[in-house]
mmCIF file of N, CA, C and O in Angstrom:
data_model
loop_
_atom_site.group_PDB
_atom_site.id
_atom_site.type_symbol
_atom_site.label_atom_id
_atom_site.label_comp_id
_atom_site.label_asym_id
_atom_site.label_seq_id
_atom_site.Cartn_x
_atom_site.Cartn_y
_atom_site.Cartn_z
ATOM 1 N N MET A 1 20.136 8.017 -10.528
ATOM 2 C CA MET A 1 18.709 7.977 -10.794
ATOM 3 C C MET A 1 18.331 6.672 -11.500
ATOM 4 O O MET A 1 17.292 6.107 -11.226
ATOM 5 N N GLU A 2 19.188 6.198 -12.377
ATOM 6 C CA GLU A 2 18.903 4.966 -13.108
ATOM 7 C C GLU A 2 18.756 3.782 -12.146
ATOM 8 O O GLU A 2 17.869 2.955 -12.298
ATOM 9 N N ASN A 3 19.628 3.712 -11.142
ATOM 10 C CA ASN A 3 19.531 2.635 -10.157
ATOM 11 C C ASN A 3 18.224 2.733 -9.374
ATOM 12 O O ASN A 3 17.602 1.716 -9.072
ATOM 13 N N PHE A 4 17.818 3.943 -9.035
ATOM 14 C CA PHE A 4 16.579 4.146 -8.287
ATOM 15 C C PHE A 4 15.386 3.675 -9.113
ATOM 16 O O PHE A 4 14.511 2.977 -8.611
ATOM 17 N N LEU A 5 15.339 4.045 -10.393
ATOM 18 C CA LEU A 5 14.229 3.625 -11.249
ATOM 19 C C LEU A 5 14.221 2.115 -11.423
ATOM 20 O O LEU A 5 13.160 1.495 -11.438
ATOM 21 N N GLY A 6 15.404 1.522 -11.518
ATOM 22 C CA GLY A 6 15.495 0.069 -11.601
ATOM 23 C C GLY A 6 14.968 -0.590 -10.343
ATOM 24 O O GLY A 6 14.302 -1.633 -10.392
ATOM 25 N N TYR A 7 15.260 0.003 -9.197
ATOM 26 C CA TYR A 7 14.767 -0.518 -7.930
ATOM 27 C C TYR A 7 13.248 -0.433 -7.873
ATOM 28 O O TYR A 7 12.587 -1.352 -7.401
ATOM 29 N N LEU A 8 12.679 0.654 -8.368
ATOM 30 C CA LEU A 8 11.220 0.781 -8.387
ATOM 31 C C LEU A 8 10.588 -0.298 -9.262
ATOM 32 O O LEU A 8 9.558 -0.871 -8.906
ATOM 33 N N GLU A 9 11.189 -0.566 -10.397
ATOM 34 C CA GLU A 9 10.674 -1.621 -11.275
ATOM 35 C C GLU A 9 10.764 -2.978 -10.587
ATOM 36 O O GLU A 9 9.865 -3.806 -10.703
ATOM 37 N N TYR A 10 11.860 -3.198 -9.865
ATOM 38 C CA TYR A 10 12.007 -4.442 -9.103
ATOM 39 C C TYR A 10 10.885 -4.569 -8.074
ATOM 40 O O TYR A 10 10.264 -5.618 -7.940
ATOM 41 N N LEU A 11 10.628 -3.491 -7.315
ATOM 42 C CA LEU A 11 9.571 -3.525 -6.308
ATOM 43 C C LEU A 11 8.207 -3.771 -6.947
ATOM 44 O O LEU A 11 7.390 -4.525 -6.431
ATOM 45 N N LYS A 12 7.986 -3.129 -8.069
ATOM 46 C CA LYS A 12 6.715 -3.292 -8.775
ATOM 47 C C LYS A 12 6.506 -4.758 -9.170
ATOM 48 O O LYS A 12 5.445 -5.335 -8.929
ATOM 49 N N GLU A 13 7.524 -5.365 -9.721
ATOM 50 C CA GLU A 13 7.436 -6.765 -10.133
ATOM 51 C C GLU A 13 7.303 -7.683 -8.917
ATOM 52 O O GLU A 13 6.544 -8.643 -8.933
ATOM 53 N N GLN A 14 8.024 -7.368 -7.852
ATOM 54 C CA GLN A 14 7.952 -8.174 -6.640
ATOM 55 C C GLN A 14 6.537 -8.170 -6.077
ATOM 56 O O GLN A 14 6.031 -9.208 -5.656
ATOM 57 N N LYS A 15 5.894 -7.020 -6.048
ATOM 58 C CA LYS A 15 4.519 -6.942 -5.561
ATOM 59 C C LYS A 15 3.575 -7.744 -6.463
ATOM 60 O O LYS A 15 2.688 -8.427 -5.984
ATOM 61 N N ARG A 16 3.793 -7.682 -7.771
ATOM 62 C CA ARG A 16 2.933 -8.421 -8.692
ATOM 63 C C ARG A 16 3.073 -9.925 -8.468
ATOM 64 O O ARG A 16 2.093 -10.652 -8.362
ATOM 65 N N VAL A 17 4.313 -10.392 -8.384
ATOM 66 C CA VAL A 17 4.558 -11.818 -8.198
ATOM 67 C C VAL A 17 4.004 -12.290 -6.863
ATOM 68 O O VAL A 17 3.383 -13.346 -6.768
ATOM 69 N N SER A 18 4.206 -11.519 -5.821
ATOM 70 C CA SER A 18 3.686 -11.894 -4.504
ATOM 71 C C SER A 18 2.173 -12.051 -4.550
ATOM 72 O O SER A 18 1.622 -12.987 -3.971
ATOM 73 N N CYS A 19 1.510 -11.140 -5.231
ATOM 74 C CA CYS A 19 0.049 -11.216 -5.330
ATOM 75 C C CYS A 19 -0.374 -12.449 -6.110
ATOM 76 O O CYS A 19 -1.319 -13.134 -5.736
ATOM 77 N N ASP A 20 0.322 -12.749 -7.209
ATOM 78 C CA ASP A 20 -0.029 -13.911 -8.014
ATOM 79 C C ASP A 20 0.041 -15.195 -7.197
ATOM 80 O O ASP A 20 -0.854 -16.025 -7.240
ATOM 81 N N PHE A 21 1.101 -15.370 -6.439
ATOM 82 C CA PHE A 21 1.293 -16.611 -5.698
ATOM 83 C C PHE A 21 0.420 -16.700 -4.461
ATOM 84 O O PHE A 21 -0.175 -17.725 -4.188
ATOM 85 N N SER A 22 0.322 -15.651 -3.709
ATOM 86 C CA SER A 22 -0.407 -15.738 -2.448
ATOM 87 C C SER A 22 -1.916 -15.826 -2.655
ATOM 88 O O SER A 22 -2.624 -16.329 -1.793
ATOM 89 N N MET A 23 -2.413 -15.353 -3.754
ATOM 90 C CA MET A 23 -3.849 -15.362 -4.001
ATOM 91 C C MET A 23 -4.277 -16.520 -4.912
ATOM 92 O O MET A 23 -5.427 -16.597 -5.295
ATOM 93 N N GLY A 24 -3.362 -17.380 -5.300
ATOM 94 C CA GLY A 24 -3.716 -18.531 -6.113
ATOM 95 C C GLY A 24 -3.847 -18.231 -7.587
ATOM 96 O O GLY A 24 -4.408 -19.011 -8.333
ATOM 97 N N GLY A 25 -3.322 -17.143 -8.051
ATOM 98 C CA GLY A 25 -3.369 -16.808 -9.467
ATOM 99 C C GLY A 25 -3.307 -15.311 -9.650
ATOM 100 O O GLY A 25 -3.211 -14.559 -8.680
ATOM 101 N N PRO A 26 -3.369 -14.855 -10.902
ATOM 102 C CA PRO A 26 -3.292 -13.411 -11.162
ATOM 103 C C PRO A 26 -4.424 -12.647 -10.480
ATOM 104 O O PRO A 26 -5.550 -13.113 -10.396
ATOM 105 N N VAL A 27 -4.091 -11.483 -9.983
ATOM 106 C CA VAL A 27 -5.052 -10.621 -9.309
ATOM 107 C C VAL A 27 -5.023 -9.261 -9.992
ATOM 108 O O VAL A 27 -3.951 -8.755 -10.311
ATOM 109 N N ASP A 28 -6.183 -8.683 -10.202
ATOM 110 C CA ASP A 28 -6.262 -7.355 -10.793
ATOM 111 C C ASP A 28 -5.663 -6.349 -9.809
ATOM 112 O O ASP A 28 -6.179 -6.194 -8.699
ATOM 113 N N PRO A 29 -4.573 -5.671 -10.170
ATOM 114 C CA PRO A 29 -3.929 -4.737 -9.248
ATOM 115 C C PRO A 29 -4.861 -3.625 -8.761
ATOM 116 O O PRO A 29 -4.676 -3.101 -7.670
ATOM 117 N N GLN A 30 -5.875 -3.293 -9.546
ATOM 118 C CA GLN A 30 -6.805 -2.247 -9.132
ATOM 119 C C GLN A 30 -7.678 -2.682 -7.959
ATOM 120 O O GLN A 30 -8.340 -1.866 -7.347
ATOM 121 N N ARG A 31 -7.666 -3.980 -7.639
ATOM 122 C CA ARG A 31 -8.456 -4.502 -6.520
ATOM 123 C C ARG A 31 -7.600 -4.686 -5.268
ATOM 124 O O ARG A 31 -8.051 -5.276 -4.293
ATOM 125 N N ILE A 32 -6.370 -4.172 -5.304
ATOM 126 C CA ILE A 32 -5.438 -4.345 -4.184
ATOM 127 C C ILE A 32 -5.234 -3.019 -3.468
ATOM 128 O O ILE A 32 -5.005 -1.987 -4.099
ATOM 129 N N LEU A 33 -5.313 -3.060 -2.156
ATOM 130 C CA LEU A 33 -5.054 -1.896 -1.322
ATOM 131 C C LEU A 33 -3.775 -2.171 -0.544
ATOM 132 O O LEU A 33 -3.696 -3.128 0.218
ATOM 133 N N VAL A 34 -2.782 -1.323 -0.755
ATOM 134 C CA VAL A 34 -1.467 -1.487 -0.139
ATOM 135 C C VAL A 34 -1.308 -0.485 0.998
ATOM 136 O O VAL A 34 -1.691 0.677 0.868
ATOM 137 N N PHE A 35 -0.719 -0.935 2.099
ATOM 138 C CA PHE A 35 -0.351 -0.056 3.202
ATOM 139 C C PHE A 35 1.162 0.073 3.181
ATOM 140 O O PHE A 35 1.862 -0.939 3.206
ATOM 141 N N GLU A 36 1.651 1.302 3.101
ATOM 142 C CA GLU A 36 3.089 1.543 2.979
ATOM 143 C C GLU A 36 3.516 2.686 3.874
ATOM 144 O O GLU A 36 2.740 3.606 4.130
ATOM 145 N N ASP A 37 4.763 2.626 4.304
ATOM 146 C CA ASP A 37 5.335 3.744 5.045
ATOM 147 C C ASP A 37 6.450 4.421 4.265
ATOM 148 O O ASP A 37 6.775 5.563 4.532
ATOM 149 N N ALA A 38 7.005 3.751 3.289
ATOM 150 C CA ALA A 38 8.150 4.272 2.549
ATOM 151 C C ALA A 38 7.728 4.869 1.201
ATOM 152 O O ALA A 38 6.927 4.269 0.484
ATOM 153 N N PRO A 39 8.273 6.033 0.849
ATOM 154 C CA PRO A 39 7.944 6.637 -0.449
ATOM 155 C C PRO A 39 8.232 5.713 -1.627
ATOM 156 O O PRO A 39 7.446 5.664 -2.574
ATOM 157 N N SER A 40 9.317 4.952 -1.574
ATOM 158 C CA SER A 40 9.633 4.058 -2.691
ATOM 159 C C SER A 40 8.589 2.947 -2.812
ATOM 160 O O SER A 40 8.240 2.537 -3.919
ATOM 161 N N GLY A 41 8.074 2.471 -1.706
ATOM 162 C CA GLY A 41 7.027 1.460 -1.742
ATOM 163 C C GLY A 41 5.724 2.010 -2.275
ATOM 164 O O GLY A 41 4.998 1.328 -3.004
ATOM 165 N N VAL A 42 5.414 3.253 -1.916
ATOM 166 C CA VAL A 42 4.215 3.910 -2.438
ATOM 167 C C VAL A 42 4.319 4.029 -3.954
ATOM 168 O O VAL A 42 3.385 3.682 -4.684
ATOM 169 N N LEU A 43 5.456 4.492 -4.435
ATOM 170 C CA LEU A 43 5.656 4.631 -5.883
ATOM 171 C C LEU A 43 5.555 3.292 -6.596
ATOM 172 O O LEU A 43 4.942 3.188 -7.664
ATOM 173 N N ALA A 44 6.160 2.269 -6.022
ATOM 174 C CA ALA A 44 6.121 0.945 -6.646
ATOM 175 C C ALA A 44 4.691 0.432 -6.750
ATOM 176 O O ALA A 44 4.286 -0.081 -7.794
ATOM 177 N N ALA A 45 3.930 0.569 -5.679
ATOM 178 C CA ALA A 45 2.548 0.107 -5.695
ATOM 179 C C ALA A 45 1.705 0.903 -6.692
ATOM 180 O O ALA A 45 0.895 0.334 -7.433
ATOM 181 N N LYS A 46 1.877 2.221 -6.718
ATOM 182 C CA LYS A 46 1.129 3.048 -7.669
ATOM 183 C C LYS A 46 1.506 2.702 -9.103
ATOM 184 O O LYS A 46 0.640 2.619 -9.970
ATOM 185 N N ASN A 47 2.802 2.473 -9.355
ATOM 186 C CA ASN A 47 3.247 2.089 -10.698
ATOM 187 C C ASN A 47 2.684 0.739 -11.115
ATOM 188 O O ASN A 47 2.546 0.466 -12.297
ATOM 189 N N ALA A 48 2.367 -0.092 -10.137
ATOM 190 C CA ALA A 48 1.774 -1.397 -10.428
ATOM 191 C C ALA A 48 0.255 -1.310 -10.557
ATOM 192 O O ALA A 48 -0.412 -2.314 -10.776
ATOM 193 N N GLY A 49 -0.300 -0.108 -10.392
ATOM 194 C CA GLY A 49 -1.741 0.087 -10.561
ATOM 195 C C GLY A 49 -2.561 -0.169 -9.311
ATOM 196 O O GLY A 49 -3.771 -0.351 -9.393
ATOM 197 N N MET A 50 -1.903 -0.175 -8.147
ATOM 198 C CA MET A 50 -2.590 -0.446 -6.890
ATOM 199 C C MET A 50 -2.936 0.847 -6.171
ATOM 200 O O MET A 50 -2.329 1.876 -6.404
ATOM 201 N N SER A 51 -3.921 0.773 -5.276
ATOM 202 C CA SER A 51 -4.252 1.905 -4.414
ATOM 203 C C SER A 51 -3.360 1.824 -3.178
ATOM 204 O O SER A 51 -3.036 0.735 -2.710
ATOM 205 N N VAL A 52 -3.002 3.000 -2.645
ATOM 206 C CA VAL A 52 -2.053 3.022 -1.529
ATOM 207 C C VAL A 52 -2.533 3.919 -0.397
ATOM 208 O O VAL A 52 -2.896 5.071 -0.609
ATOM 209 N N VAL A 53 -2.504 3.341 0.804
ATOM 210 C CA VAL A 53 -2.685 4.098 2.032
ATOM 211 C C VAL A 53 -1.294 4.225 2.634
ATOM 212 O O VAL A 53 -0.650 3.218 2.930
ATOM 213 N N MET A 54 -0.834 5.448 2.766
ATOM 214 C CA MET A 54 0.508 5.684 3.306
ATOM 215 C C MET A 54 0.404 6.043 4.791
ATOM 216 O O MET A 54 -0.431 6.855 5.176
ATOM 217 N N VAL A 55 1.254 5.391 5.577
ATOM 218 C CA VAL A 55 1.350 5.685 7.006
ATOM 219 C C VAL A 55 2.822 6.029 7.266
ATOM 220 O O VAL A 55 3.593 5.192 7.721
ATOM 221 N N PRO A 56 3.207 7.262 6.914
ATOM 222 C CA PRO A 56 4.620 7.633 6.962
ATOM 223 C C PRO A 56 5.100 8.013 8.359
ATOM 224 O O PRO A 56 4.296 8.333 9.241
ATOM 225 N N ASP A 57 6.400 7.995 8.496
ATOM 226 C CA ASP A 57 7.036 8.537 9.694
ATOM 227 C C ASP A 57 6.686 10.024 9.747
ATOM 228 O O ASP A 57 6.691 10.712 8.725
ATOM 229 N N ALA A 58 6.362 10.511 10.911
ATOM 230 C CA ALA A 58 5.954 11.915 11.065
ATOM 231 C C ALA A 58 7.036 12.889 10.617
ATOM 232 O O ALA A 58 6.733 14.034 10.263
ATOM 233 N N ARG A 59 8.287 12.454 10.588
ATOM 234 C CA ARG A 59 9.393 13.333 10.187
ATOM 235 C C ARG A 59 9.574 13.424 8.673
ATOM 236 O O ARG A 59 10.341 14.243 8.187
ATOM 237 N N LEU A 60 8.868 12.599 7.927
ATOM 238 C CA LEU A 60 9.000 12.590 6.470
ATOM 239 C C LEU A 60 8.383 13.851 5.881
ATOM 240 O O LEU A 60 7.265 14.242 6.251
ATOM 241 N N ASP A 61 9.098 14.472 4.958
ATOM 242 C CA ASP A 61 8.600 15.675 4.288
ATOM 243 C C ASP A 61 7.264 15.370 3.612
ATOM 244 O O ASP A 61 7.116 14.358 2.929
ATOM 245 N N SER A 62 6.300 16.239 3.796
ATOM 246 C CA SER A 62 4.946 15.999 3.279
ATOM 247 C C SER A 62 4.875 15.955 1.757
ATOM 248 O O SER A 62 3.884 15.474 1.206
ATOM 249 N N SER A 63 5.890 16.415 1.060
ATOM 250 C CA SER A 63 5.884 16.336 -0.411
ATOM 251 C C SER A 63 5.848 14.883 -0.883
ATOM 252 O O SER A 63 5.396 14.604 -1.996
ATOM 253 N N TYR A 64 6.296 13.954 -0.043
ATOM 254 C CA TYR A 64 6.259 12.530 -0.396
ATOM 255 C C TYR A 64 4.868 11.939 -0.272
ATOM 256 O O TYR A 64 4.621 10.832 -0.727
ATOM 257 N N HIS A 65 3.945 12.655 0.323
ATOM 258 C CA HIS A 65 2.593 12.161 0.528
ATOM 259 C C HIS A 65 1.728 12.278 -0.727
ATOM 260 O O HIS A 65 0.679 11.647 -0.806
ATOM 261 N N LEU A 66 2.148 13.096 -1.673
ATOM 262 C CA LEU A 66 1.302 13.446 -2.813
ATOM 263 C C LEU A 66 0.890 12.266 -3.672
ATOM 264 O O LEU A 66 -0.195 12.268 -4.249
ATOM 265 N N VAL A 67 1.718 11.251 -3.768
ATOM 266 C CA VAL A 67 1.441 10.121 -4.659
ATOM 267 C C VAL A 67 0.416 9.161 -4.057
ATOM 268 O O VAL A 67 -0.352 8.527 -4.768
ATOM 269 N N ALA A 68 0.369 9.071 -2.739
ATOM 270 C CA ALA A 68 -0.534 8.131 -2.064
ATOM 271 C C ALA A 68 -1.992 8.533 -2.252
ATOM 272 O O ALA A 68 -2.315 9.708 -2.386
ATOM 273 N N ASP A 69 -2.865 7.536 -2.235
ATOM 274 C CA ASP A 69 -4.301 7.795 -2.340
ATOM 275 C C ASP A 69 -4.873 8.330 -1.030
ATOM 276 O O ASP A 69 -5.842 9.081 -1.036
ATOM 277 N N GLN A 70 -4.277 7.901 0.072
ATOM 278 C CA GLN A 70 -4.690 8.372 1.388
ATOM 279 C C GLN A 70 -3.463 8.350 2.291
ATOM 280 O O GLN A 70 -2.625 7.461 2.179
ATOM 281 N N VAL A 71 -3.362 9.333 3.184
ATOM 282 C CA VAL A 71 -2.256 9.395 4.144
ATOM 283 C C VAL A 71 -2.856 9.419 5.546
ATOM 284 O O VAL A 71 -3.751 10.217 5.834
ATOM 285 N N LEU A 72 -2.363 8.517 6.391
ATOM 286 C CA LEU A 72 -2.826 8.426 7.770
ATOM 287 C C LEU A 72 -1.645 8.629 8.708
ATOM 288 O O LEU A 72 -0.522 8.269 8.382
ATOM 289 N N SER A 73 -1.917 9.153 9.880
ATOM 290 C CA SER A 73 -0.848 9.284 10.863
ATOM 291 C C SER A 73 -0.694 8.004 11.672
ATOM 292 O O SER A 73 0.334 7.792 12.315
ATOM 293 N N SER A 74 -1.703 7.126 11.638
ATOM 294 C CA SER A 74 -1.666 5.863 12.365
ATOM 295 C C SER A 74 -2.570 4.856 11.660
ATOM 296 O O SER A 74 -3.610 5.240 11.101
ATOM 297 N N LEU A 75 -2.228 3.585 11.727
ATOM 298 C CA LEU A 75 -3.109 2.557 11.177
ATOM 299 C C LEU A 75 -4.438 2.510 11.913
ATOM 300 O O LEU A 75 -5.453 2.079 11.365
ATOM 301 N N LEU A 76 -4.452 2.980 13.152
ATOM 302 C CA LEU A 76 -5.692 3.022 13.917
ATOM 303 C C LEU A 76 -6.708 3.989 13.311
ATOM 304 O O LEU A 76 -7.905 3.897 13.594
ATOM 305 N N ASP A 77 -6.244 4.907 12.458
ATOM 306 C CA ASP A 77 -7.130 5.866 11.800
ATOM 307 C C ASP A 77 -7.785 5.299 10.542
ATOM 308 O O ASP A 77 -8.628 5.950 9.941
ATOM 309 N N PHE A 78 -7.400 4.095 10.132
ATOM 310 C CA PHE A 78 -7.938 3.504 8.910
ATOM 311 C C PHE A 78 -9.407 3.156 9.089
ATOM 312 O O PHE A 78 -9.813 2.530 10.057
ATOM 313 N N SER A 79 -10.212 3.578 8.121
ATOM 314 C CA SER A 79 -11.640 3.275 8.111
ATOM 315 C C SER A 79 -11.951 2.437 6.870
ATOM 316 O O SER A 79 -11.929 2.951 5.746
ATOM 317 N N PRO A 80 -12.231 1.160 7.040
ATOM 318 C CA PRO A 80 -12.520 0.296 5.886
ATOM 319 C C PRO A 80 -13.655 0.819 5.009
ATOM 320 O O PRO A 80 -13.634 0.650 3.791
ATOM 321 N N ALA A 81 -14.636 1.471 5.625
ATOM 322 C CA ALA A 81 -15.784 1.973 4.866
ATOM 323 C C ALA A 81 -15.369 2.981 3.801
ATOM 324 O O ALA A 81 -16.001 3.070 2.742
ATOM 325 N N ASN A 82 -14.295 3.726 4.042
ATOM 326 C CA ASN A 82 -13.813 4.690 3.047
ATOM 327 C C ASN A 82 -13.349 4.012 1.760
ATOM 328 O O ASN A 82 -13.220 4.673 0.729
ATOM 329 N N TRP A 83 -13.090 2.723 1.840
ATOM 330 C CA TRP A 83 -12.609 1.966 0.689
ATOM 331 C C TRP A 83 -13.619 0.920 0.226
ATOM 332 O O TRP A 83 -13.285 0.030 -0.553
ATOM 333 N N GLY A 84 -14.839 1.010 0.716
ATOM 334 C CA GLY A 84 -15.860 0.049 0.311
ATOM 335 C C GLY A 84 -15.638 -1.330 0.904
ATOM 336 O O GLY A 84 -16.107 -2.327 0.357
ATOM 337 N N LEU A 85 -14.925 -1.385 2.026
ATOM 338 C CA LEU A 85 -14.630 -2.656 2.680
ATOM 339 C C LEU A 85 -15.554 -2.844 3.876
ATOM 340 O O LEU A 85 -16.050 -1.873 4.452
ATOM 341 N N PRO A 86 -15.772 -4.097 4.282
ATOM 342 C CA PRO A 86 -16.616 -4.328 5.462
ATOM 343 C C PRO A 86 -15.916 -3.819 6.726
ATOM 344 O O PRO A 86 -14.689 -3.729 6.765
ATOM 345 N N PRO A 87 -16.686 -3.518 7.754
ATOM 346 C CA PRO A 87 -16.076 -3.024 8.995
ATOM 347 C C PRO A 87 -15.255 -4.111 9.683
ATOM 348 O O PRO A 87 -15.456 -5.302 9.450
ATOM 349 N N PHE A 88 -14.354 -3.663 10.540
ATOM 350 C CA PHE A 88 -13.585 -4.599 11.348
ATOM 351 C C PHE A 88 -14.528 -5.329 12.294
ATOM 352 O O PHE A 88 -15.498 -4.759 12.781
ATOM 353 N N GLU A 89 -14.192 -6.589 12.551
ATOM 354 C CA GLU A 89 -14.951 -7.327 13.553
ATOM 355 C C GLU A 89 -14.357 -6.990 14.912
ATOM 356 O O GLU A 89 -13.152 -6.829 15.048
ATOM 357 N N ASN A 90 -15.206 -6.917 15.900
ATOM 358 C CA ASN A 90 -14.757 -6.643 17.255
ATOM 359 C C ASN A 90 -14.179 -7.938 17.830
ATOM 360 O O ASN A 90 -14.882 -8.926 17.989
ATOM 361 N N ALA A 91 -12.887 -7.935 18.123
ATOM 362 C CA ALA A 91 -12.212 -9.142 18.616
ATOM 363 C C ALA A 91 -12.815 -9.630 19.919
ATOM 364 O O ALA A 91 -12.873 -10.842 20.165
ATOM 365 N N SER A 92 -13.307 -8.746 20.758
ATOM 366 C CA SER A 92 -13.861 -9.172 22.050
ATOM 367 C C SER A 92 -15.158 -9.964 21.866
ATOM 368 O O SER A 92 -15.459 -10.847 22.656
ATOM 369 N N THR A 93 -15.926 -9.676 20.821
ATOM 370 C CA THR A 93 -17.164 -10.439 20.602
ATOM 371 C C THR A 93 -16.867 -11.810 20.034
ATOM 372 O O THR A 93 -17.640 -12.735 20.215
ATOM 373 N N LYS A 94 -15.758 -11.967 19.339
ATOM 374 C CA LYS A 94 -15.397 -13.277 18.794
ATOM 375 C C LYS A 94 -14.959 -14.225 19.901
ATOM 376 O O LYS A 94 -15.078 -15.436 19.769
ATOM 377 N N LEU A 95 -14.436 -13.690 20.997
ATOM 378 C CA LEU A 95 -13.953 -14.516 22.087
ATOM 379 C C LEU A 95 -15.095 -14.981 22.989
ATOM 380 O O LEU A 95 -14.961 -15.962 23.707
ATOM 381 N N ALA A 96 -16.185 -14.269 22.965
ATOM 382 C CA ALA A 96 -17.299 -14.588 23.888
ATOM 383 C C ALA A 96 -18.099 -15.783 23.408
ATOM 384 O O ALA A 96 -18.076 -16.230 22.345
#
């Protein structure tokens, strides 16, 4: 169990550092929406103060879904409006 908790802390720190560098500086974790399929990734993101949309393997026991803020069976089911985000742009209109 100790190794598992250490791994979660590692993931939590890795997500924080990635956000700091890719966004040009520190980012408030509460403003980050993470998409995850693995229970350990969901836990790491939640421990870092982030919101999580879980898209798990259908064979995963549903008890692992409890920590996620939202659980989807497919990324195609994601609705940005549910998170206060702007709608997706239609790729076909951008090409015209």
